[in-house]
Amino acid sequence: MSMTAAIPVVASKGIDTNNSSNPLPPDLQRIADSPAFKTLQRRRNALALRLSLAMCAIYYGFVLMIAFGKETLATPLGGVITLGLPLGLGVILSAIVLTGIYTSRANREFDRLTADSIRAAQSKTA
Amino acid sequence: MKRILFLLAGLSASPVFAAALEGEAVKQATNWTAIIMFFGFVALTLGITYWAARRTKSRADFYAAGGGITGFQNGLAIAGDYMSAASFLGISALVFGSGFDGLIYSIGFLVGWPVVTFLVAERLRNLGKYTFADVASYRLEQKPIRSLAAMGTLTTVAFYLIAQMVGAGQLIKLLFGLDYSTAVVVVGVLMIVYVIFGGMLATTWVQIIKAVLLLGGASFMAWMVMHKMGYSFDTLFSRAIEVHKDHAAIMAPGKLVKDPISAISLGLALMFGTAGLPHILMRFFTVKDAQEARKSVFYATGFIGYFYILTFIIGFGAIVLVGTDTFYLDDKGLRGGNNMAAIHLAHAVGGDMFLGFISAVAFATILAVVAGLTLSGASAVSHDLYASVFRKGQVNDKDEMRVSRYATLGLGVLAIVLGILFEKQNVAFMVGLAFAVAASANFPILLVSIFWKGLTTRGAVLGGGMGLVSAVALTVIGPAVWVKTFGYAEAIFPYDNPALFSMALAFFGCWLGSVTDSSVRGRIEQSRFLAQSIRSETGYGAGTAAAH
């Protein structure tokens, strides 16, 4: 695949200073107006935010437990294994699982919405 | 006699490591099995470099391997770029020394990856081409933003690289019985050769091979440990508690985490620093599109998480199998210091051959990390400073590649010289500082430019600048430098890691500089946000790095 030469990678200089009209190229405008793009934006941002907050809650919760609740983490679970161990392992696994949730949903849903949005750019009737 | 673990700690990530690890570097007898295996690795990687050199024709090849790396390959390469010798030796040493505490660190190094997946990877790939500055400067003014991003990159790379070089010299002296300066020169020269001739393609394959060797070797060790314990974690932990001097205390958090502020600040640096490390971000441009970028972080997260679980088993295995065997001990404790825990365990479970293999893997690990760092530093010089700022984008492939090769040579020589000069210095704070700068300068301008419409050039420069300066300044007046290096009794800034404060300053600066910006330029930049977000979300208009 080759670089799309028509679209510079970096925003170039000498842009239109008439910013009040904020002109969007017609193809981008069609994407912006397409239902697929709006759905994509809404769903992906909601998922990314929720998962990021979940990761932060899990990790910083664990860190705060270490800072404030050492004894709780040292509680034995029957044998020699303490509560801290499955919790720590749980943080590691949760990082992998949360990433997996995002990836699988993106593979199933967001890629399709992306393709639909791009199709909107190419259609004449938007 | 050097405090090797002090330095090795610096290899990985945290200044707090330094306090936790104790030991001295004793030059070991020359280890021939290891040297032969190491030469095998070097021969293989030089062969790959030769192959890659013939395929590296344009800057897209040089910076981004032509965009032809698959998600799975890139996942391995990211893991290879990120799992340093200290992740392996340092964390298993920490587990060997204090049990549970080792787990706390490995978790910190892992939790940044989900954040990279959710917020950064796909958008970065859609907006950029070779460096993260491409993304940060997408709708902002090139010159100031690229200069700032290049400073953030070079600061991160410089501190990380010095720590790696010093750690490499110490480690190789320990493992192979080579002289310190010889070791630093060998590492430096190999890394220069990989990058100058083979660019990103050679660097990627060095990282992939290293990741496979390291994951394979660590899996074998952990499996052998479990085999000897009858595949029972209860047996492993009971026997460890029995023989470890701290007994049951190794099953719970110890003294590593001091106060909540320090813990949170370090946690922020590790989590968001990962999402701002330029050599890691650069890896996302080597795949063909956002979909592959996303897959590659998922694979990387899996590999890295799995690896940290292995190091935990290896550390406990070393307590039981190495810590009780007088063959591995001397009057001061573990022969060669605690960082040798994993290395001795390799001998305990696999004999001389496997010991040689693991030593060679440790060396390969260093090479893969420093090659990635150098390439990313060189691209900041050639792509951001030379091509975009100095030549204002008017530059051909040939010139830009020539500059990036000179930059590689320059950085490599500088790394060798500094590695030798810093031999006896305390460099443990440097990786912590690299993560703090990445979290406080690189990550905020990247995140804010992608997600906040209101950001203007003025805001990005103010915020990024405040983050960069405060991260460095607070580290200097903090305990790691002010007390341990300068020798003052009391630190002016009480916390080891500045991220909590410097990140807050960076985001505040981005906001303040933007809302007080009433310039026409600022309004134009804000008006371009919609077009940017369409491209960042859909990849519409984004190409692959291939430019044939």
PDB file of N, CA, C and O in Angstrom, chain B residues 1-62:
ATOM      1  N   MET B   1      34.700  -2.290  44.150  1.00  0.00           N
ATOM      2  CA  MET B   1      33.431  -3.017  44.298  1.00  0.00           C
ATOM      3  C   MET B   1      32.261  -2.085  44.037  1.00  0.00           C
ATOM      4  O   MET B   1      32.186  -0.997  44.552  1.00  0.00           O
ATOM      5  N   LYS B   2      31.366  -2.524  43.252  1.00  0.00           N
ATOM      6  CA  LYS B   2      30.242  -1.655  42.931  1.00  0.00           C
ATOM      7  C   LYS B   2      28.942  -2.212  43.461  1.00  0.00           C
ATOM      8  O   LYS B   2      28.794  -3.400  43.664  1.00  0.00           O
ATOM      9  N   ARG B   3      28.055  -1.321  43.596  1.00  0.00           N
ATOM     10  CA  ARG B   3      26.738  -1.757  44.053  1.00  0.00           C
ATOM     11  C   ARG B   3      25.908  -2.107  42.840  1.00  0.00           C
ATOM     12  O   ARG B   3      25.057  -1.371  42.398  1.00  0.00           O
ATOM     13  N   ILE B   4      26.169  -3.272  42.349  1.00  0.00           N
ATOM     14  CA  ILE B   4      25.546  -3.656  41.087  1.00  0.00           C
ATOM     15  C   ILE B   4      24.036  -3.551  41.110  1.00  0.00           C
ATOM     16  O   ILE B   4      23.421  -3.079  40.176  1.00  0.00           O
ATOM     17  N   LEU B   5      23.453  -3.957  42.187  1.00  0.00           N
ATOM     18  CA  LEU B   5      21.999  -4.031  42.156  1.00  0.00           C
ATOM     19  C   LEU B   5      21.391  -2.660  42.150  1.00  0.00           C
ATOM     20  O   LEU B   5      20.345  -2.427  41.569  1.00  0.00           O
ATOM     21  N   PHE B   6      22.090  -1.766  42.775  1.00  0.00           N
ATOM     22  CA  PHE B   6      21.731  -0.364  42.701  1.00  0.00           C
ATOM     23  C   PHE B   6      21.567   0.033  41.245  1.00  0.00           C
ATOM     24  O   PHE B   6      20.632   0.687  40.840  1.00  0.00           O
ATOM     25  N   LEU B   7      22.546  -0.399  40.458  1.00  0.00           N
ATOM     26  CA  LEU B   7      22.591   0.017  39.072  1.00  0.00           C
ATOM     27  C   LEU B   7      21.626  -0.787  38.240  1.00  0.00           C
ATOM     28  O   LEU B   7      20.899  -0.270  37.420  1.00  0.00           O
ATOM     29  N   LEU B   8      21.611  -2.071  38.481  1.00  0.00           N
ATOM     30  CA  LEU B   8      20.688  -2.911  37.733  1.00  0.00           C
ATOM     31  C   LEU B   8      19.263  -2.469  37.979  1.00  0.00           C
ATOM     32  O   LEU B   8      18.433  -2.517  37.098  1.00  0.00           O
ATOM     33  N   ALA B   9      19.031  -2.014  39.191  1.00  0.00           N
ATOM     34  CA  ALA B   9      17.694  -1.538  39.513  1.00  0.00           C
ATOM     35  C   ALA B   9      17.335  -0.449  38.527  1.00  0.00           C
ATOM     36  O   ALA B   9      16.235  -0.376  38.023  1.00  0.00           O
ATOM     37  N   GLY B  10      18.311   0.391  38.241  1.00  0.00           N
ATOM     38  CA  GLY B  10      18.079   1.485  37.326  1.00  0.00           C
ATOM     39  C   GLY B  10      17.710   1.012  35.938  1.00  0.00           C
ATOM     40  O   GLY B  10      17.040   1.705  35.201  1.00  0.00           O
ATOM     41  N   LEU B  11      18.170  -0.193  35.576  1.00  0.00           N
ATOM     42  CA  LEU B  11      17.834  -0.728  34.265  1.00  0.00           C
ATOM     43  C   LEU B  11      16.349  -0.767  34.045  1.00  0.00           C
ATOM     44  O   LEU B  11      15.864  -0.532  32.971  1.00  0.00           O
ATOM     45  N   SER B  12      15.641  -1.109  35.075  1.00  0.00           N
ATOM     46  CA  SER B  12      14.247  -1.357  34.823  1.00  0.00           C
ATOM     47  C   SER B  12      13.395  -0.141  35.013  1.00  0.00           C
ATOM     48  O   SER B  12      12.956   0.455  34.061  1.00  0.00           O
ATOM     49  N   ALA B  13      13.161   0.283  36.203  1.00  0.00           N
ATOM     50  CA  ALA B  13      12.258   1.410  36.223  1.00  0.00           C
ATOM     51  C   ALA B  13      12.192   2.233  37.475  1.00  0.00           C
ATOM     52  O   ALA B  13      11.703   3.337  37.415  1.00  0.00           O
ATOM     53  N   SER B  14      12.606   1.769  38.592  1.00  0.00           N
ATOM     54  CA  SER B  14      12.209   2.534  39.741  1.00  0.00           C
ATOM     55  C   SER B  14      13.364   2.903  40.642  1.00  0.00           C
ATOM     56  O   SER B  14      14.220   2.090  40.934  1.00  0.00           O
ATOM     57  N   PRO B  15      13.377   4.142  41.091  1.00  0.00           N
ATOM     58  CA  PRO B  15      14.409   4.525  42.040  1.00  0.00           C
ATOM     59  C   PRO B  15      14.222   3.799  43.364  1.00  0.00           C
ATOM     60  O   PRO B  15      15.164   3.617  44.119  1.00  0.00           O
ATOM     61  N   VAL B  16      12.998   3.393  43.633  1.00  0.00           N
ATOM     62  CA  VAL B  16      12.737   2.722  44.901  1.00  0.00           C
ATOM     63  C   VAL B  16      13.435   1.377  44.936  1.00  0.00           C
ATOM     64  O   VAL B  16      13.806   0.878  45.987  1.00  0.00           O
ATOM     65  N   PHE B  17      13.619   0.800  43.741  1.00  0.00           N
ATOM     66  CA  PHE B  17      14.386  -0.427  43.651  1.00  0.00           C
ATOM     67  C   PHE B  17      15.692  -0.314  44.409  1.00  0.00           C
ATOM     68  O   PHE B  17      16.157  -1.238  45.034  1.00  0.00           O
ATOM     69  N   ALA B  18      16.295   0.848  44.244  1.00  0.00           N
ATOM     70  CA  ALA B  18      17.633   1.040  44.757  1.00  0.00           C
ATOM     71  C   ALA B  18      17.682   0.746  46.244  1.00  0.00           C
ATOM     72  O   ALA B  18      18.599   0.092  46.735  1.00  0.00           O
ATOM     73  N   ALA B  19      16.666   1.223  46.938  1.00  0.00           N
ATOM     74  CA  ALA B  19      16.651   1.030  48.378  1.00  0.00           C
ATOM     75  C   ALA B  19      16.449  -0.439  48.712  1.00  0.00           C
ATOM     76  O   ALA B  19      16.870  -0.926  49.751  1.00  0.00           O
ATOM     77  N   ALA B  20      15.802  -1.145  47.806  1.00  0.00           N
ATOM     78  CA  ALA B  20      15.404  -2.509  48.115  1.00  0.00           C
ATOM     79  C   ALA B  20      16.508  -3.522  47.848  1.00  0.00           C
ATOM     80  O   ALA B  20      16.544  -4.582  48.436  1.00  0.00           O
ATOM     81  N   LEU B  21      17.380  -3.193  46.930  1.00  0.00           N
ATOM     82  CA  LEU B  21      18.348  -4.184  46.500  1.00  0.00           C
ATOM     83  C   LEU B  21      19.720  -3.873  47.054  1.00  0.00           C
ATOM     84  O   LEU B  21      20.161  -2.750  47.078  1.00  0.00           O
ATOM     85  N   GLU B  22      20.377  -4.902  47.471  1.00  0.00           N
ATOM     86  CA  GLU B  22      21.719  -4.730  48.003  1.00  0.00           C
ATOM     87  C   GLU B  22      22.614  -5.738  47.323  1.00  0.00           C
ATOM     88  O   GLU B  22      22.196  -6.821  46.943  1.00  0.00           O
ATOM     89  N   GLY B  23      23.865  -5.418  47.195  1.00  0.00           N
ATOM     90  CA  GLY B  23      24.767  -6.425  46.644  1.00  0.00           C
ATOM     91  C   GLY B  23      25.990  -5.793  46.040  1.00  0.00           C
ATOM     92  O   GLY B  23      26.092  -4.577  45.930  1.00  0.00           O
ATOM     93  N   GLU B  24      26.923  -6.611  45.637  1.00  0.00           N
ATOM     94  CA  GLU B  24      28.149  -6.090  45.070  1.00  0.00           C
ATOM     95  C   GLU B  24      28.504  -6.881  43.832  1.00  0.00           C
ATOM     96  O   GLU B  24      28.258  -8.074  43.740  1.00  0.00           O
ATOM     97  N   ALA B  25      29.094  -6.173  42.867  1.00  0.00           N
ATOM     98  CA  ALA B  25      29.460  -6.842  41.640  1.00  0.00           C
ATOM     99  C   ALA B  25      30.850  -7.436  41.778  1.00  0.00           C
ATOM    100  O   ALA B  25      31.832  -6.715  41.897  1.00  0.00           O
ATOM    101  N   VAL B  26      30.901  -8.743  41.754  1.00  0.00           N
ATOM    102  CA  VAL B  26      32.196  -9.392  41.769  1.00  0.00           C
ATOM    103  C   VAL B  26      32.413  -9.926  40.369  1.00  0.00           C
ATOM    104  O   VAL B  26      31.538 -10.565  39.804  1.00  0.00           O
ATOM    105  N   LYS B  27      33.575  -9.620  39.794  1.00  0.00           N
ATOM    106  CA  LYS B  27      33.848 -10.121  38.460  1.00  0.00           C
ATOM    107  C   LYS B  27      33.915 -11.644  38.517  1.00  0.00           C
ATOM    108  O   LYS B  27      34.639 -12.224  39.317  1.00  0.00           O
ATOM    109  N   GLN B  28      33.107 -12.278  37.675  1.00  0.00           N
ATOM    110  CA  GLN B  28      33.034 -13.734  37.705  1.00  0.00           C
ATOM    111  C   GLN B  28      34.103 -14.348  36.803  1.00  0.00           C
ATOM    112  O   GLN B  28      34.669 -13.687  35.940  1.00  0.00           O
ATOM    113  N   ALA B  29      34.344 -15.627  37.003  1.00  0.00           N
ATOM    114  CA  ALA B  29      35.242 -16.343  36.106  1.00  0.00           C
ATOM    115  C   ALA B  29      34.635 -16.313  34.713  1.00  0.00           C
ATOM    116  O   ALA B  29      33.420 -16.315  34.561  1.00  0.00           O
ATOM    117  N   THR B  30      35.498 -16.239  33.698  1.00  0.00           N
ATOM    118  CA  THR B  30      35.002 -16.174  32.328  1.00  0.00           C
ATOM    119  C   THR B  30      34.123 -17.391  32.030  1.00  0.00           C
ATOM    120  O   THR B  30      34.520 -18.524  32.248  1.00  0.00           O
ATOM    121  N   ASN B  31      32.918 -17.079  31.540  1.00  0.00           N
ATOM    122  CA  ASN B  31      31.897 -18.106  31.357  1.00  0.00           C
ATOM    123  C   ASN B  31      31.823 -18.466  29.870  1.00  0.00           C
ATOM    124  O   ASN B  31      31.183 -17.786  29.083  1.00  0.00           O
ATOM    125  N   TRP B  32      32.505 -19.560  29.486  1.00  0.00           N
ATOM    126  CA  TRP B  32      32.664 -19.855  28.057  1.00  0.00           C
ATOM    127  C   TRP B  32      31.384 -20.313  27.375  1.00  0.00           C
ATOM    128  O   TRP B  32      31.111 -19.905  26.248  1.00  0.00           O
ATOM    129  N   THR B  33      30.593 -21.121  28.055  1.00  0.00           N
ATOM    130  CA  THR B  33      29.327 -21.542  27.435  1.00  0.00           C
ATOM    131  C   THR B  33      28.503 -20.314  27.084  1.00  0.00           C
ATOM    132  O   THR B  33      27.948 -20.203  25.995  1.00  0.00           O
ATOM    133  N   ALA B  34      28.438 -19.384  28.034  1.00  0.00           N
ATOM    134  CA  ALA B  34      27.650 -18.175  27.822  1.00  0.00           C
ATOM    135  C   ALA B  34      28.219 -17.380  26.654  1.00  0.00           C
ATOM    136  O   ALA B  34      27.475 -16.859  25.819  1.00  0.00           O
ATOM    137  N   ILE B  35      29.544 -17.296  26.588  1.00  0.00           N
ATOM    138  CA  ILE B  35      30.157 -16.489  25.534  1.00  0.00           C
ATOM    139  C   ILE B  35      29.891 -17.108  24.166  1.00  0.00           C
ATOM    140  O   ILE B  35      29.552 -16.404  23.204  1.00  0.00           O
ATOM    141  N   ILE B  36      29.982 -18.440  24.079  1.00  0.00           N
ATOM    142  CA  ILE B  36      29.710 -19.096  22.796  1.00  0.00           C
ATOM    143  C   ILE B  36      28.252 -18.870  22.386  1.00  0.00           C
ATOM    144  O   ILE B  36      27.962 -18.498  21.250  1.00  0.00           O
ATOM    145  N   MET B  37      27.324 -19.027  23.329  1.00  0.00           N
ATOM    146  CA  MET B  37      25.907 -18.805  23.014  1.00  0.00           C
ATOM    147  C   MET B  37      25.676 -17.356  22.628  1.00  0.00           C
ATOM    148  O   MET B  37      24.899 -17.051  21.724  1.00  0.00           O
ATOM    149  N   PHE B  38      26.366 -16.456  23.323  1.00  0.00           N
ATOM    150  CA  PHE B  38      26.215 -15.048  23.005  1.00  0.00           C
ATOM    151  C   PHE B  38      26.699 -14.772  21.586  1.00  0.00           C
ATOM    152  O   PHE B  38      26.048 -14.052  20.833  1.00  0.00           O
ATOM    153  N   PHE B  39      27.839 -15.389  21.205  1.00  0.00           N
ATOM    154  CA  PHE B  39      28.330 -15.182  19.837  1.00  0.00           C
ATOM    155  C   PHE B  39      27.350 -15.722  18.817  1.00  0.00           C
ATOM    156  O   PHE B  39      27.171 -15.144  17.752  1.00  0.00           O
ATOM    157  N   GLY B  40      26.704 -16.824  19.169  1.00  0.00           N
ATOM    158  CA  GLY B  40      25.664 -17.348  18.294  1.00  0.00           C
ATOM    159  C   GLY B  40      24.571 -16.315  18.075  1.00  0.00           C
ATOM    160  O   GLY B  40      24.153 -16.053  16.947  1.00  0.00           O
ATOM    161  N   PHE B  41      24.147 -15.691  19.170  1.00  0.00           N
ATOM    162  CA  PHE B  41      23.102 -14.663  19.079  1.00  0.00           C
ATOM    163  C   PHE B  41      23.570 -13.481  18.232  1.00  0.00           C
ATOM    164  O   PHE B  41      22.854 -12.994  17.356  1.00  0.00           O
ATOM    165  N   VAL B  42      24.812 -13.034  18.492  1.00  0.00           N
ATOM    166  CA  VAL B  42      25.331 -11.883  17.751  1.00  0.00           C
ATOM    167  C   VAL B  42      25.418 -12.207  16.263  1.00  0.00           C
ATOM    168  O   VAL B  42      25.018 -11.408  15.410  1.00  0.00           O
ATOM    169  N   ALA B  43      25.896 -13.417  15.944  1.00  0.00           N
ATOM    170  CA  ALA B  43      26.011 -13.803  14.535  1.00  0.00           C
ATOM    171  C   ALA B  43      24.633 -13.790  13.874  1.00  0.00           C
ATOM    172  O   ALA B  43      24.459 -13.253  12.774  1.00  0.00           O
ATOM    173  N   LEU B  44      23.647 -14.345  14.568  1.00  0.00           N
ATOM    174  CA  LEU B  44      22.294 -14.374  14.028  1.00  0.00           C
ATOM    175  C   LEU B  44      21.761 -12.960  13.793  1.00  0.00           C
ATOM    176  O   LEU B  44      21.222 -12.640  12.728  1.00  0.00           O
ATOM    177  N   THR B  45      21.948 -12.085  14.799  1.00  0.00           N
ATOM    178  CA  THR B  45      21.385 -10.737  14.662  1.00  0.00           C
ATOM    179  C   THR B  45      22.141  -9.934  13.606  1.00  0.00           C
ATOM    180  O   THR B  45      21.540  -9.104  12.925  1.00  0.00           O
ATOM    181  N   LEU B  46      23.446 -10.189  13.449  1.00  0.00           N
ATOM    182  CA  LEU B  46      24.174  -9.468  12.401  1.00  0.00           C
ATOM    183  C   LEU B  46      23.720  -9.954  11.029  1.00  0.00           C
ATOM    184  O   LEU B  46      23.608  -9.164  10.088  1.00  0.00           O
ATOM    185  N   GLY B  47      23.423 -11.249  10.932  1.00  0.00           N
ATOM    186  CA  GLY B  47      22.867 -11.774   9.684  1.00  0.00           C
ATOM    187  C   GLY B  47      21.552 -11.083   9.358  1.00  0.00           C
ATOM    188  O   GLY B  47      21.317 -10.666   8.219  1.00  0.00           O
ATOM    189  N   ILE B  48      20.714 -10.933  10.375  1.00  0.00           N
ATOM    190  CA  ILE B  48      19.436 -10.253  10.175  1.00  0.00           C
ATOM    191  C   ILE B  48      19.658  -8.792   9.784  1.00  0.00           C
ATOM    192  O   ILE B  48      18.972  -8.258   8.910  1.00  0.00           O
ATOM    193  N   THR B  49      20.645  -8.171  10.412  1.00  0.00           N
ATOM    194  CA  THR B  49      20.940  -6.779  10.087  1.00  0.00           C
ATOM    195  C   THR B  49      21.359  -6.648   8.620  1.00  0.00           C
ATOM    196  O   THR B  49      20.932  -5.735   7.919  1.00  0.00           O
ATOM    197  N   TYR B  50      22.157  -7.614   8.152  1.00  0.00           N
ATOM    198  CA  TYR B  50      22.582  -7.604   6.750  1.00  0.00           C
ATOM    199  C   TYR B  50      21.364  -7.731   5.833  1.00  0.00           C
ATOM    200  O   TYR B  50      21.189  -6.976   4.878  1.00  0.00           O
ATOM    201  N   TRP B  51      20.482  -8.669   6.192  1.00  0.00           N
ATOM    202  CA  TRP B  51      19.255  -8.873   5.421  1.00  0.00           C
ATOM    203  C   TRP B  51      18.395  -7.609   5.452  1.00  0.00           C
ATOM    204  O   TRP B  51      17.888  -7.150   4.426  1.00  0.00           O
ATOM    205  N   ALA B  52      18.268  -7.006   6.643  1.00  0.00           N
ATOM    206  CA  ALA B  52      17.416  -5.823   6.794  1.00  0.00           C
ATOM    207  C   ALA B  52      18.007  -4.631   6.047  1.00  0.00           C
ATOM    208  O   ALA B  52      17.279  -3.817   5.477  1.00  0.00           O
ATOM    209  N   ALA B  53      19.347  -4.534   6.046  1.00  0.00           N
ATOM    210  CA  ALA B  53      20.005  -3.389   5.408  1.00  0.00           C
ATOM    211  C   ALA B  53      19.650  -3.333   3.923  1.00  0.00           C
ATOM    212  O   ALA B  53      19.473  -2.263   3.351  1.00  0.00           O
ATOM    213  N   ARG B  54      19.528  -4.519   3.313  1.00  0.00           N
ATOM    214  CA  ARG B  54      19.202  -4.551   1.881  1.00  0.00           C
ATOM    215  C   ARG B  54      17.766  -4.143   1.628  1.00  0.00           C
ATOM    216  O   ARG B  54      17.383  -3.839   0.503  1.00  0.00           O
ATOM    217  N   ARG B  55      16.954  -4.168   2.666  1.00  0.00           N
ATOM    218  CA  ARG B  55      15.552  -3.791   2.505  1.00  0.00           C
ATOM    219  C   ARG B  55      15.253  -2.402   3.051  1.00  0.00           C
ATOM    220  O   ARG B  55      14.115  -1.956   3.014  1.00  0.00           O
ATOM    221  N   THR B  56      16.274  -1.747   3.593  1.00  0.00           N
ATOM    222  CA  THR B  56      16.046  -0.433   4.180  1.00  0.00           C
ATOM    223  C   THR B  56      16.484   0.634   3.190  1.00  0.00           C
ATOM    224  O   THR B  56      17.650   0.975   3.102  1.00  0.00           O
ATOM    225  N   LYS B  57      15.507   1.107   2.401  1.00  0.00           N
ATOM    226  CA  LYS B  57      15.857   2.024   1.318  1.00  0.00           C
ATOM    227  C   LYS B  57      15.333   3.430   1.544  1.00  0.00           C
ATOM    228  O   LYS B  57      15.887   4.393   1.069  1.00  0.00           O
ATOM    229  N   SER B  58      14.222   3.547   2.246  1.00  0.00           N
ATOM    230  CA  SER B  58      13.635   4.872   2.431  1.00  0.00           C
ATOM    231  C   SER B  58      13.542   5.178   3.919  1.00  0.00           C
ATOM    232  O   SER B  58      13.793   4.316   4.752  1.00  0.00           O
ATOM    233  N   ARG B  59      13.136   6.408   4.244  1.00  0.00           N
ATOM    234  CA  ARG B  59      13.003   6.717   5.670  1.00  0.00           C
ATOM    235  C   ARG B  59      11.853   5.928   6.296  1.00  0.00           C
ATOM    236  O   ARG B  59      11.886   5.593   7.468  1.00  0.00           O
ATOM    237  N   ALA B  60      10.829   5.606   5.482  1.00  0.00           N
ATOM    238  CA  ALA B  60       9.730   4.794   6.017  1.00  0.00           C
ATOM    239  C   ALA B  60      10.248   3.419   6.443  1.00  0.00           C
ATOM    240  O   ALA B  60       9.795   2.851   7.428  1.00  0.00           O
ATOM    241  N   ASP B  61      11.219   2.884   5.696  1.00  0.00           N
ATOM    242  CA  ASP B  61      11.836   1.616   6.083  1.00  0.00           C
ATOM    243  C   ASP B  61      12.670   1.810   7.341  1.00  0.00           C
ATOM    244  O   ASP B  61      12.641   1.003   8.253  1.00  0.00           O
ATOM    245  N   PHE B  62      13.426   2.893   7.326  1.00  0.00           N
ATOM    246  CA  PHE B  62      14.364   3.111   8.432  1.00  0.00           C
ATOM    247  C   PHE B  62      13.641   3.335   9.758  1.00  0.00           C
ATOM    248  O   PHE B  62      13.989   2.753  10.778  1.00  0.00           O
TER     249      PHE B  62
END
